[in-house]
CSV table of C-alpha atoms in Angstrom, one decimal:
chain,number,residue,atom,x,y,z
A,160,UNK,CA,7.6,-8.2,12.6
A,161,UNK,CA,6.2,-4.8,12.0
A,162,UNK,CA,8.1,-4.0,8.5
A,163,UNK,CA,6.6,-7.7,7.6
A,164,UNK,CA,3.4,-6.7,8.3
A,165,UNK,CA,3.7,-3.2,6.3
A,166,UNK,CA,5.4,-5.0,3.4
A,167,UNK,CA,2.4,-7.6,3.4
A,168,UNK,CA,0.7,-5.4,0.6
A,169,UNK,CA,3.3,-5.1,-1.5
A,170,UNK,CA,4.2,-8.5,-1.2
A,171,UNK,CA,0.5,-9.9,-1.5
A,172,UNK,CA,0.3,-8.0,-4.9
A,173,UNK,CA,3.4,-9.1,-6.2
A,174,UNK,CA,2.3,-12.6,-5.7
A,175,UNK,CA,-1.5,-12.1,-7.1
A,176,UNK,CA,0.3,-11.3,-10.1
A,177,UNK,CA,1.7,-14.4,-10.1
A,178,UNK,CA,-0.8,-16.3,-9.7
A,179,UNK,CA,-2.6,-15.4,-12.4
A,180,UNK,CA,0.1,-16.4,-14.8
A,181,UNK,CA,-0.1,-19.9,-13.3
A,182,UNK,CA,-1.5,-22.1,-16.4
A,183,UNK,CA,-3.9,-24.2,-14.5
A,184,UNK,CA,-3.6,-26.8,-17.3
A,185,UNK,CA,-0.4,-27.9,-17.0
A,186,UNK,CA,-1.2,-28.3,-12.7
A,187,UNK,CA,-4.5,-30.6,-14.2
A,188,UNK,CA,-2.4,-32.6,-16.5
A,189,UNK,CA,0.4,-33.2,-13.8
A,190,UNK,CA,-2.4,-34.4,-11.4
A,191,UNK,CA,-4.0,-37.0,-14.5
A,192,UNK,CA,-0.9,-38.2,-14.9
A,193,UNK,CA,-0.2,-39.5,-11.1
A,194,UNK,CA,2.2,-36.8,-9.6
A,195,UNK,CA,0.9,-35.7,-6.1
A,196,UNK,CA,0.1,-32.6,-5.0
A,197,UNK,CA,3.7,-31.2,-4.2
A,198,UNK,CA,5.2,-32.4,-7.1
A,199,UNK,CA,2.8,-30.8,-9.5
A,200,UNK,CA,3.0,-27.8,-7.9
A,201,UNK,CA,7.0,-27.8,-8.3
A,202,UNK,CA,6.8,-28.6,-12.1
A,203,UNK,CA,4.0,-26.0,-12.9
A,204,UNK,CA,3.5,-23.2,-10.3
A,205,UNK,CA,7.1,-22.8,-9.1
A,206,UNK,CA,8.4,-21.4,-11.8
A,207,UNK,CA,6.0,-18.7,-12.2
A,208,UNK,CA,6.1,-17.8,-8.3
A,209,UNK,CA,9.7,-17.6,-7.5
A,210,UNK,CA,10.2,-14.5,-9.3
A,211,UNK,CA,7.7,-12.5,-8.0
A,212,UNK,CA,8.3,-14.0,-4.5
A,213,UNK,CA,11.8,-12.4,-4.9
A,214,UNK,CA,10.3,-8.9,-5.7
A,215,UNK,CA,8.0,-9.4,-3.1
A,216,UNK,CA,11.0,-9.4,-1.1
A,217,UNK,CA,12.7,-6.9,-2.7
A,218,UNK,CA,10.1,-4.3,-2.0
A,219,UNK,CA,9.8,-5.6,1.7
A,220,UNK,CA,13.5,-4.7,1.7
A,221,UNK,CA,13.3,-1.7,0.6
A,222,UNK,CA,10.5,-0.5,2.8
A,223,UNK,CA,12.6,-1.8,5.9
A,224,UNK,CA,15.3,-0.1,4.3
A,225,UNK,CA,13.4,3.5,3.9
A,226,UNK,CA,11.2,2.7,7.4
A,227,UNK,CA,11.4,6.0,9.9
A,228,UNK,CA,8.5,6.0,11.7
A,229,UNK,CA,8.9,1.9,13.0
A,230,UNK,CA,12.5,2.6,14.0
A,231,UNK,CA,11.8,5.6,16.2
A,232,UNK,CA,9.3,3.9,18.3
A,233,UNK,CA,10.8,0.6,18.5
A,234,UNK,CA,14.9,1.1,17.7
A,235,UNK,CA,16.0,3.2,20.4
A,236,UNK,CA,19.7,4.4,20.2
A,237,UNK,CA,19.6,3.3,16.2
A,238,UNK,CA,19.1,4.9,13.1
A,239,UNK,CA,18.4,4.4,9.5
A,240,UNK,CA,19.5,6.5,6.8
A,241,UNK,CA,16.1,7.7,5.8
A,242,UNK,CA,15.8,8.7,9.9
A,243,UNK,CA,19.3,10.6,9.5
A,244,UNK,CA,17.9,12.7,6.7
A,245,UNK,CA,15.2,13.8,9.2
A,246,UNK,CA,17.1,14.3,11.9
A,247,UNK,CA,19.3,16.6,9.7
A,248,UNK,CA,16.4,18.5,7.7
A,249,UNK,CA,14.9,19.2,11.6
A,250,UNK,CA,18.0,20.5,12.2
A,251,UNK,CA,18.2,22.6,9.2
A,252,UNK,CA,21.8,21.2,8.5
A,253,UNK,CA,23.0,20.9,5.0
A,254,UNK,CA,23.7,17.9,4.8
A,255,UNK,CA,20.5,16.7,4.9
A,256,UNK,CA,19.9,16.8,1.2
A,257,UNK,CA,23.2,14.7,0.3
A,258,UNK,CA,21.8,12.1,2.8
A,259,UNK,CA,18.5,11.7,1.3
A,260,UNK,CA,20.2,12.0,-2.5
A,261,UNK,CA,22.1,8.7,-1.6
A,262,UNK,CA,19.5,7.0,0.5
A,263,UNK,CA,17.2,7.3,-2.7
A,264,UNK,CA,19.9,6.3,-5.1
A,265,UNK,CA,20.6,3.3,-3.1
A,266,UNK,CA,17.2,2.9,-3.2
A,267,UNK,CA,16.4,3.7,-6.2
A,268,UNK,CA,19.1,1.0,-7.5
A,269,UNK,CA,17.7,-2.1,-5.4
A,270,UNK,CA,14.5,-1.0,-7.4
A,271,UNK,CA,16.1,-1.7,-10.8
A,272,UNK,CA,17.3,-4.9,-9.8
A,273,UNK,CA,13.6,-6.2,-8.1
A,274,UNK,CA,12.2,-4.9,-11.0
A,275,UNK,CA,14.0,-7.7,-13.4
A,276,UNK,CA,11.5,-10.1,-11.8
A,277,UNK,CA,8.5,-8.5,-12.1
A,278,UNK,CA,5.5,-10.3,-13.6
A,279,UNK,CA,3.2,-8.4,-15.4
A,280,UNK,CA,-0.6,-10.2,-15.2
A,281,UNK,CA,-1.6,-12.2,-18.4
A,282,UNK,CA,-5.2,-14.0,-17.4
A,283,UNK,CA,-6.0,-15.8,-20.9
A,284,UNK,CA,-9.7,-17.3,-20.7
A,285,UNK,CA,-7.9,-20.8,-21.8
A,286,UNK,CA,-5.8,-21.2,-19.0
A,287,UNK,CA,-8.3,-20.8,-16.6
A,288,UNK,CA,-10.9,-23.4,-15.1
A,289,UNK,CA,-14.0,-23.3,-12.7
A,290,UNK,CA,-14.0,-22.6,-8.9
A,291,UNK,CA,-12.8,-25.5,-6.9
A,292,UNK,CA,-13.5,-26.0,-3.6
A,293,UNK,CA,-10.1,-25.5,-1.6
A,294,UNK,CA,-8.7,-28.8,0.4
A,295,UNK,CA,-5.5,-30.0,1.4
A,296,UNK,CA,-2.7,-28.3,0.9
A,297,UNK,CA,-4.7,-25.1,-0.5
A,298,UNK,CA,-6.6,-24.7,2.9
A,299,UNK,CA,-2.9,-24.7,4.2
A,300,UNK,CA,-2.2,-22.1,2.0
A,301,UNK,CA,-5.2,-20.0,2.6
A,302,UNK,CA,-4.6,-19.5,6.1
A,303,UNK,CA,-0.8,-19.0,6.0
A,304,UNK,CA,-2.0,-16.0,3.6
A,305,UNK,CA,-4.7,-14.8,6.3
A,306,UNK,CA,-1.7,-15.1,9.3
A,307,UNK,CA,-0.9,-11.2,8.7
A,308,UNK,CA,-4.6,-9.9,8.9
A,309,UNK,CA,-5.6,-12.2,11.5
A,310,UNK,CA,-2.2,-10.8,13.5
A,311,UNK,CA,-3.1,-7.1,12.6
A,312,UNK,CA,-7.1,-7.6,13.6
A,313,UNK,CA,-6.1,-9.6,16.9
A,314,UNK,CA,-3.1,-6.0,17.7
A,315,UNK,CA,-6.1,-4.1,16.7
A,316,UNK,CA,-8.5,-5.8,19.4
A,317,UNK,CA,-6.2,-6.4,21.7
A,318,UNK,CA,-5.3,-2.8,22.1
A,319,UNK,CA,-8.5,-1.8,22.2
A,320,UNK,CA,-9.5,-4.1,24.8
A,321,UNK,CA,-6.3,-2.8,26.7
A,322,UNK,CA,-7.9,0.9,26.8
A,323,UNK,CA,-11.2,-0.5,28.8
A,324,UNK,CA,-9.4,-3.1,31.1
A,325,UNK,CA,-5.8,-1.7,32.1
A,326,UNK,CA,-5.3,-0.3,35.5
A,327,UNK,CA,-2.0,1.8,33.8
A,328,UNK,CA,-0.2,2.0,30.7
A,329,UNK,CA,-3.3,2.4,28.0
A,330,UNK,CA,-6.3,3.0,30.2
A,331,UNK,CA,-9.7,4.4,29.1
A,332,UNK,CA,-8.6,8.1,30.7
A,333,UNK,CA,-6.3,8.7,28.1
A,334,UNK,CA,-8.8,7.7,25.2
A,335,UNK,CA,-10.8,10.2,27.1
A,336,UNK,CA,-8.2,12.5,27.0
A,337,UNK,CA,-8.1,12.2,22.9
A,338,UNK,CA,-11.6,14.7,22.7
A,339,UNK,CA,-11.5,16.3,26.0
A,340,UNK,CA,-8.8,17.3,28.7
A,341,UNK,CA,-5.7,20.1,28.2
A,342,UNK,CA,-4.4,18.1,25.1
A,343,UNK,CA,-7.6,17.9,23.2
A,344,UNK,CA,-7.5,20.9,21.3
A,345,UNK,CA,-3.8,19.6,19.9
A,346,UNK,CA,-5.0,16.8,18.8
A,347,UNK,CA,-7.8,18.3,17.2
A,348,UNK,CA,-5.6,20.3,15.2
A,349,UNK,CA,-3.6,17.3,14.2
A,350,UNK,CA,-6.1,15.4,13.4
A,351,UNK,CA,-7.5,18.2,10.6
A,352,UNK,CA,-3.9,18.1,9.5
A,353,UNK,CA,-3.8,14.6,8.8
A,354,UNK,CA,-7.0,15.1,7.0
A,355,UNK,CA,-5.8,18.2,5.0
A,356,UNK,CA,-3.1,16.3,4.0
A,357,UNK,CA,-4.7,12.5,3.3
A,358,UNK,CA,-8.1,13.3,1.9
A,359,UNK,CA,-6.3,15.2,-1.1
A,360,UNK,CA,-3.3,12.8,-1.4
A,361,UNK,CA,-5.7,10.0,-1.4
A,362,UNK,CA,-8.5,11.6,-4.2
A,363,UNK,CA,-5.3,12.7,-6.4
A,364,UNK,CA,-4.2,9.0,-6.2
A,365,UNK,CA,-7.9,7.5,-6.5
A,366,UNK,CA,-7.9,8.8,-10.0
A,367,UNK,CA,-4.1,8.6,-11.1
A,368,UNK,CA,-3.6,4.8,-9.2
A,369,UNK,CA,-7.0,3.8,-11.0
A,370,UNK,CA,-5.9,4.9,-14.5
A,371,UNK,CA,-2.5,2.9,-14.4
A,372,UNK,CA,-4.0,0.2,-12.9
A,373,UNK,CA,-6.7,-0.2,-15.6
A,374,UNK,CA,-4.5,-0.2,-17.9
A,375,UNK,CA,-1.6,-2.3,-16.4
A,376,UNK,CA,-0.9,-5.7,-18.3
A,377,UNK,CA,-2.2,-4.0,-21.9
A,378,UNK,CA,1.4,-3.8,-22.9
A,379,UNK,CA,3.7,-6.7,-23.7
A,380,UNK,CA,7.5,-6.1,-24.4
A,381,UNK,CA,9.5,-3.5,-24.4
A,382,UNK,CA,6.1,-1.4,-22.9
A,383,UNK,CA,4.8,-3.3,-20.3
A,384,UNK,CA,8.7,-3.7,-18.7
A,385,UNK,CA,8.1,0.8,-18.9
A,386,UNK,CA,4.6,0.0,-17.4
A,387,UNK,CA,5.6,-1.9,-14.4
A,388,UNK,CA,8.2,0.0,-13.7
A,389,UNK,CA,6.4,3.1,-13.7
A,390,UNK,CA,4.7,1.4,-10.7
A,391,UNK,CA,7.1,-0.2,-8.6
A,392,UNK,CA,9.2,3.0,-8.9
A,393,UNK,CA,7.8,4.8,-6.0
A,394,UNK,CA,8.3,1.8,-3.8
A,395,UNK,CA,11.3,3.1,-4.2
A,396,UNK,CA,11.5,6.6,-3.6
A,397,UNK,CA,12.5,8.0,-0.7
A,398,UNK,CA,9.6,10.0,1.4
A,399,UNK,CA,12.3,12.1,2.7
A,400,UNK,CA,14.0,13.0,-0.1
A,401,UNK,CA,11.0,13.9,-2.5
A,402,UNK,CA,9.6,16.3,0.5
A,403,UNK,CA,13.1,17.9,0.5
A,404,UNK,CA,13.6,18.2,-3.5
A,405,UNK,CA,10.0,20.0,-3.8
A,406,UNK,CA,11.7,21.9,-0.6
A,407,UNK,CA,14.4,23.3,-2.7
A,408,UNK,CA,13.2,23.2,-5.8
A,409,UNK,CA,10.1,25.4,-5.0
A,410,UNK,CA,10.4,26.9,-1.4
A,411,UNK,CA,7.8,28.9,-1.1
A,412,UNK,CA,5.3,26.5,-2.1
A,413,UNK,CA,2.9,25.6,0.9
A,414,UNK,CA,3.6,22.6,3.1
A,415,UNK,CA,-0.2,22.1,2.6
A,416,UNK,CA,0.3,21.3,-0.9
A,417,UNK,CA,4.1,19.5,-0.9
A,418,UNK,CA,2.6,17.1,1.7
A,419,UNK,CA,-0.2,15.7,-0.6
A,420,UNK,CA,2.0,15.4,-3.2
A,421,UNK,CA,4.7,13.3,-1.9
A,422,UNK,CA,2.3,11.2,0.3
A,423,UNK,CA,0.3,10.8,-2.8
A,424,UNK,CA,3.2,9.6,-5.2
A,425,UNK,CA,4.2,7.3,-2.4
A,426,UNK,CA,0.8,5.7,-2.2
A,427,UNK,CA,0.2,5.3,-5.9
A,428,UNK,CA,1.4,1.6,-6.4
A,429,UNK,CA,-0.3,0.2,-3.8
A,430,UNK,CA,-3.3,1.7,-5.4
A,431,UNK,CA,-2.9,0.9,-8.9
A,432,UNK,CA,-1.4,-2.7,-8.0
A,433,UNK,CA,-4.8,-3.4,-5.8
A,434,UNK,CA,-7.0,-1.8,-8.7
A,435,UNK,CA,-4.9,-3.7,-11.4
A,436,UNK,CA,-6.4,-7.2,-9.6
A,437,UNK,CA,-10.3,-6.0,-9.7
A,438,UNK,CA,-9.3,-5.3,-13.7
A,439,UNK,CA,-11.8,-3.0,-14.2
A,440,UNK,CA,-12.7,-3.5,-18.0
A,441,UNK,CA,-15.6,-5.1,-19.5
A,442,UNK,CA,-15.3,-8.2,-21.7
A,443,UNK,CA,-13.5,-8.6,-24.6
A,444,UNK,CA,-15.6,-7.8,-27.7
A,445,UNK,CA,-18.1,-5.5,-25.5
A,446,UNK,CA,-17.0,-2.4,-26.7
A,447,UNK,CA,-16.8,-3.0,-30.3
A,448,UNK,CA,-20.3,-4.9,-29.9
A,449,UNK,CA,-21.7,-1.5,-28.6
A,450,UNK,CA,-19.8,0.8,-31.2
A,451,UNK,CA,-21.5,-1.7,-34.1
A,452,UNK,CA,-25.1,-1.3,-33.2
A,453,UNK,CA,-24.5,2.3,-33.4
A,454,UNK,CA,-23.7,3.5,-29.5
A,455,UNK,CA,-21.4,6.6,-29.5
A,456,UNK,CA,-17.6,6.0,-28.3
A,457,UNK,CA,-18.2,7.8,-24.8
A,458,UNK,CA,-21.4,6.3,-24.6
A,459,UNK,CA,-20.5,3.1,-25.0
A,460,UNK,CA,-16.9,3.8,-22.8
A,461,UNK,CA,-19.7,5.5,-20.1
A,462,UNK,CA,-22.0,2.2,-20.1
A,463,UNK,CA,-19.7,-0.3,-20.0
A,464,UNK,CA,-16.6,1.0,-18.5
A,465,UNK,CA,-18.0,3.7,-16.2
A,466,UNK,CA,-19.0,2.2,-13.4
A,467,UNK,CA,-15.9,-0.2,-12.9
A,468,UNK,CA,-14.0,3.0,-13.1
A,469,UNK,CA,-15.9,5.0,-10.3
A,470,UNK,CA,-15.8,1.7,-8.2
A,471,UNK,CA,-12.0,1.1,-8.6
A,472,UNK,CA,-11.8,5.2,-8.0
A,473,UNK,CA,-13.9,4.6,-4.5
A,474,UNK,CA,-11.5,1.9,-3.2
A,475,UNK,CA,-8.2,3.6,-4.7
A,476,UNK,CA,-9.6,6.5,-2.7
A,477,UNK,CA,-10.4,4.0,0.7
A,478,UNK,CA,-7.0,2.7,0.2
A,479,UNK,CA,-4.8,5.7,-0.4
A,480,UNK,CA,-6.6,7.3,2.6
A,481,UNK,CA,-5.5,4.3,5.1
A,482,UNK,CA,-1.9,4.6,3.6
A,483,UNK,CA,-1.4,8.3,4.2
A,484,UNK,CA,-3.2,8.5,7.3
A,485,UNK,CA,-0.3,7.0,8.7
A,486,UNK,CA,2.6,7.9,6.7
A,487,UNK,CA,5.6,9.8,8.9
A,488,UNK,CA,8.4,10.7,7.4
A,489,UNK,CA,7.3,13.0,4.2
A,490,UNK,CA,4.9,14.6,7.3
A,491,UNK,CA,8.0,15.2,9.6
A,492,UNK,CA,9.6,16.7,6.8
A,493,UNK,CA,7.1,18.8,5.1
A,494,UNK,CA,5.4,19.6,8.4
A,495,UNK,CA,2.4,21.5,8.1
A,496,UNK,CA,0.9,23.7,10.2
A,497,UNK,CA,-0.6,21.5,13.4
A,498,UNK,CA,1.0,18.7,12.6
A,499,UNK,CA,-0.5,15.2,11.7
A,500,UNK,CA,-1.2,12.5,14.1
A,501,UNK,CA,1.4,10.5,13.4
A,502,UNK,CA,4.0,13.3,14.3
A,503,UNK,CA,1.9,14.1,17.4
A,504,UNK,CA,2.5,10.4,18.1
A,505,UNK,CA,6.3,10.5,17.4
A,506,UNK,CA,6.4,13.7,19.8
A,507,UNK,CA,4.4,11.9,22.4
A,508,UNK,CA,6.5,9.3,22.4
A,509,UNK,CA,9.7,11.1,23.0
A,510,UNK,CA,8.3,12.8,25.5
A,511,UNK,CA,7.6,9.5,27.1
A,512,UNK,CA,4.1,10.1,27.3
A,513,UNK,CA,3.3,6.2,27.1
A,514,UNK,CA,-0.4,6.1,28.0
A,515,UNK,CA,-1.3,9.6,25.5
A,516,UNK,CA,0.8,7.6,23.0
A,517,UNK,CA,-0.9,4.4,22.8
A,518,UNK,CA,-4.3,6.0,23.2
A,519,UNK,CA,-3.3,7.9,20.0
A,520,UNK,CA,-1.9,4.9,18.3
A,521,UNK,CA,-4.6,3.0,18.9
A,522,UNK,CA,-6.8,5.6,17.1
A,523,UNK,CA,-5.2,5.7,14.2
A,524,UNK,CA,-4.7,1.6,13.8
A,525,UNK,CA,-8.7,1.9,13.9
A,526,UNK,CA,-9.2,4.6,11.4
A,527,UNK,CA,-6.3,2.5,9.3
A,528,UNK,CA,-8.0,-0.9,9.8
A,529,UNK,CA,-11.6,0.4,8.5
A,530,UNK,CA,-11.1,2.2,5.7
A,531,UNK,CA,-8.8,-1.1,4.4
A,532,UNK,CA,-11.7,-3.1,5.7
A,533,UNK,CA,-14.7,-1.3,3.9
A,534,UNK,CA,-12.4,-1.8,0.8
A,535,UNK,CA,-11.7,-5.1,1.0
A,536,UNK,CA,-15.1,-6.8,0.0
A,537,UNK,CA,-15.2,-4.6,-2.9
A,538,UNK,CA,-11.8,-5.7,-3.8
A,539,UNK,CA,-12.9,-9.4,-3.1
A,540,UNK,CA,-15.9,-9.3,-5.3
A,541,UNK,CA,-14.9,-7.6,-8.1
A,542,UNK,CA,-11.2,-9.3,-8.1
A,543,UNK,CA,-13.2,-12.7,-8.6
A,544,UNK,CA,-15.7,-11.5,-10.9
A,545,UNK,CA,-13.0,-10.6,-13.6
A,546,UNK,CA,-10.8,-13.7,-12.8
C-alpha cells in the first residue's frame, strides 16, 4: 500500500501521456456506429494505454524495488538491497559500493526494458474535441483515479486528528514537544538540514526539470526515444549508489553539496513529466507571428514564452521541494551535518520512540501534502488550458 501510493506519480504521468495520444475520433466513430461504451473503448483507447500502463508499472517496481525508508519502518527483520548498501556504507564496510553498483545495474536494466513502452505525448489539434461533461463509466473512472489522494488526504487528517484526541501513542504533548521540550533544539537542527538540502535540490531541479519538460515530445524518432529516456532514467538510479559514487569520486566535497545533487537528480522526472503536461509553449504560429511584425527573438521568446516558463519553474520548484523533503536514503548516506527529518525520524523509530516519531511524521506528511497541494491547481489549470 505505501509503495502504491509513492509510485501514484509516476504512474499518473505515465498514463497522462497516454491519454493524450488517444484519437478521440476513432472513440466518436465507434459510438455512431452502435458499439457501447466498453467496446469502443477496447477498439480505440486500449491500445494506446496498455503500454504505458505497463511502464507505469515498471517504475512502481522499480521504486518498490529501490524503497529504504518504507521498509525500515514497516519491514522489520527484512531488507532490501538498496537498505543493505546503507547498512554497509554506515558501517564503513567495503562492500558497500559493490552492493549499490549491482542494485543500480539491476535497476538500471528493468529501466531499459520499461522504457520500450514509453509513449511520448503527441496532442494534434485534429484529434481533439470539446469538453464533455463526464457520465457513466468516465465518472467511474474519475474517482478510481482520485482513490490515492483521497487515501493520502483522509492518512493526513486522520493523523492529525490522532495528535488532539489520543490519550497515548500520538498525543498533542509530543507535537508540543516538536518546538519546545529537551528534543527541540534537535529537531531544529534537522529541520534547517532538510531545508539546506531541499530548497537547493528543488531550485536546481525547478529550472533543469522545466527545460526538459518544455521541450519533451519536440522530437520524433530516433530523438524523442534519447528524450524519454533521459527522463525515466533516474527513476532508475539508485539514491544510494549516486551518494556513494560522488563519495568516492570526490571525497572531500561537502555533504551540503553531494546531498542536493543526488536528491535533485532523483527528483527531476517527476518534475519535468508534471511540467511536460501543463506544456508550457504558446500556440503554434505565435512566435513567428511576433518575429514578422518586427519583435526581437528574446523579445518575442520573453512575451510569449516567459511567463509559462516562470510558472512551470514555480511548480517544478513546489514539487521538487515536497519530493526531497522526504527523501531517506541519499540523506542517510550523504548525511549532513544535523541530519534531516527524515533520518531523525528513522532514528526515532529505532529507538522506539513511537509517540516523538509519529509526531514528526506527521509533520512532514503536512509540509509534503501542501506544497503538492498549492501546486496542484496550477498544474490543473494550465494542464487544461494547453489540452
Amino acid at each position: 500500500m505505501a509503495h502504491g501510493l509513492v509510485a501514484t506519480a509516476a504512474v499518473g504521468w505515465f498514463a497522462s501521456v497516454a491519454w493524450a495520444n488517444v484519437d478521440a475520433r476513432k472513440v466518436d466513430a465507434a459510438r455512431t456506429l452502435g458499439a457501447g461504451q466498453l467496446r469502443a473503448a477496447r477498439v480505440a483507447v486500449w491500445p494506446a494505454v496498455w503500454p504505458s500502463a505497463l511502464a507505469g508499472a515498471g517504475s512502481a517496481f522499480l521504486q518498490a524495488v529501490l524503497s529504504y525508508g518504507v521498509i525500515v519502518i514497516l519491514a522489520d527483520g527484512r531488507e532490501t538491497p538498496e537498505g543493505l548498501a546503507v547498512r554497509l556504507a554506515l558501517a564503513s564496510d567495503e562492500r558497500a559500493a559493490a552492493v549499490a553498483v549491482l542494485t543500480g545495474g539491476y535497476a538500471f536494466l528493468c529501466g531499459l526494458i520499461t522504457i520500450q513502452l514509453v509513449r511520448l505525448p503527441q496532442v494534434e489539434a485534429r484529434r481533439t474535441r470539446a469538453r464533455q461533461r463526464a457520465r457513466g463509466f468516465d465518472r467511474l473512472a474519475i474517482l478510481v483515479a482520485a482513490l490515492p489522494a483521497m487515501l493520502m488526504l483522509g492518512l493526513t487528517v486522520t493523523l492529525c486528528l490522532q495528535a488532539v484526541e489520543a490519550e497515548d501513542g500520538l498525543t498533542a504533548h509530543y507535537i508540543r514537544g516538536l518546538v519546545e521540550g529537551p528534543g527541540a533544539s534537535v529537531i531544529r537542527h534537522a529541520a534547517l538540514g532538510s531545508l539546506l538540502a531541499a530548497i537547493p535540490a528543488a531550485a536546481l531541479t525547478a529550472v533543469w526539470g522545466g527545460m526538459a519538460g518544455a521541450a519533451l515530445g519536440r522530437m520524433q524518432g530516433f530523438g524523442g526515444m534519447v528524450r524519454a529516456l533521459a527522463l525515466l532514467f533516474p527513476l532508475a538510479a539508485s539514491p544510494v549508489a549516486l551518494a556513494l559514487g560522488w563519495q568516492l569520486a570526490l571525497p572531500d566535497l561537502d555533504s551540503r553539496i553531494t546531498l542536493p545533487a543526488v536528491q535533485a537528480f532523483v527528483a527531476f522526472p517527476f518534475v519535468a513529466g508534471t511540467i511536460a503536461r501543463m506544456r508550457p509553449r504558446p500556440r503554434p504560429g505565435m512566435v513567428a507571428a511576433a518575429r514578422v511584425l518586427g519583435a526581437r527573438r528574446l523579445r518575442a521568446w520573453r512575451v510569449l514564452r516567459g511567463p509559462s516558463y516562470v510558472i512551470a519553474a514555480f511548480v517544478g520548484l513546489l514539487v521538487a521541494f515536497g519530493l526531497t523533503l522526504g527523501e531517506t536514503a541519499a540523506a542517510t548516506v550523504a548525511r549532513i551535518p544535523g541530519g534531516t527529518l527524515p533520518t531523525h525520524l528513522l532514528d526515532l523509530h529505532r529507538r522506539g520512540a513511537s509517540g516523538e516519531a509519529a509526531a514528526l511524521a506527521t509533520a512532514i506528511l503536512v509540509i509534503a501534502v501542501g506544497a503538492f497541494a498549492l501546486g496542484d491547481p496550477i498544474i490543473a489549470r494550465f494542464g487544461r488550458a494547453r489540452r
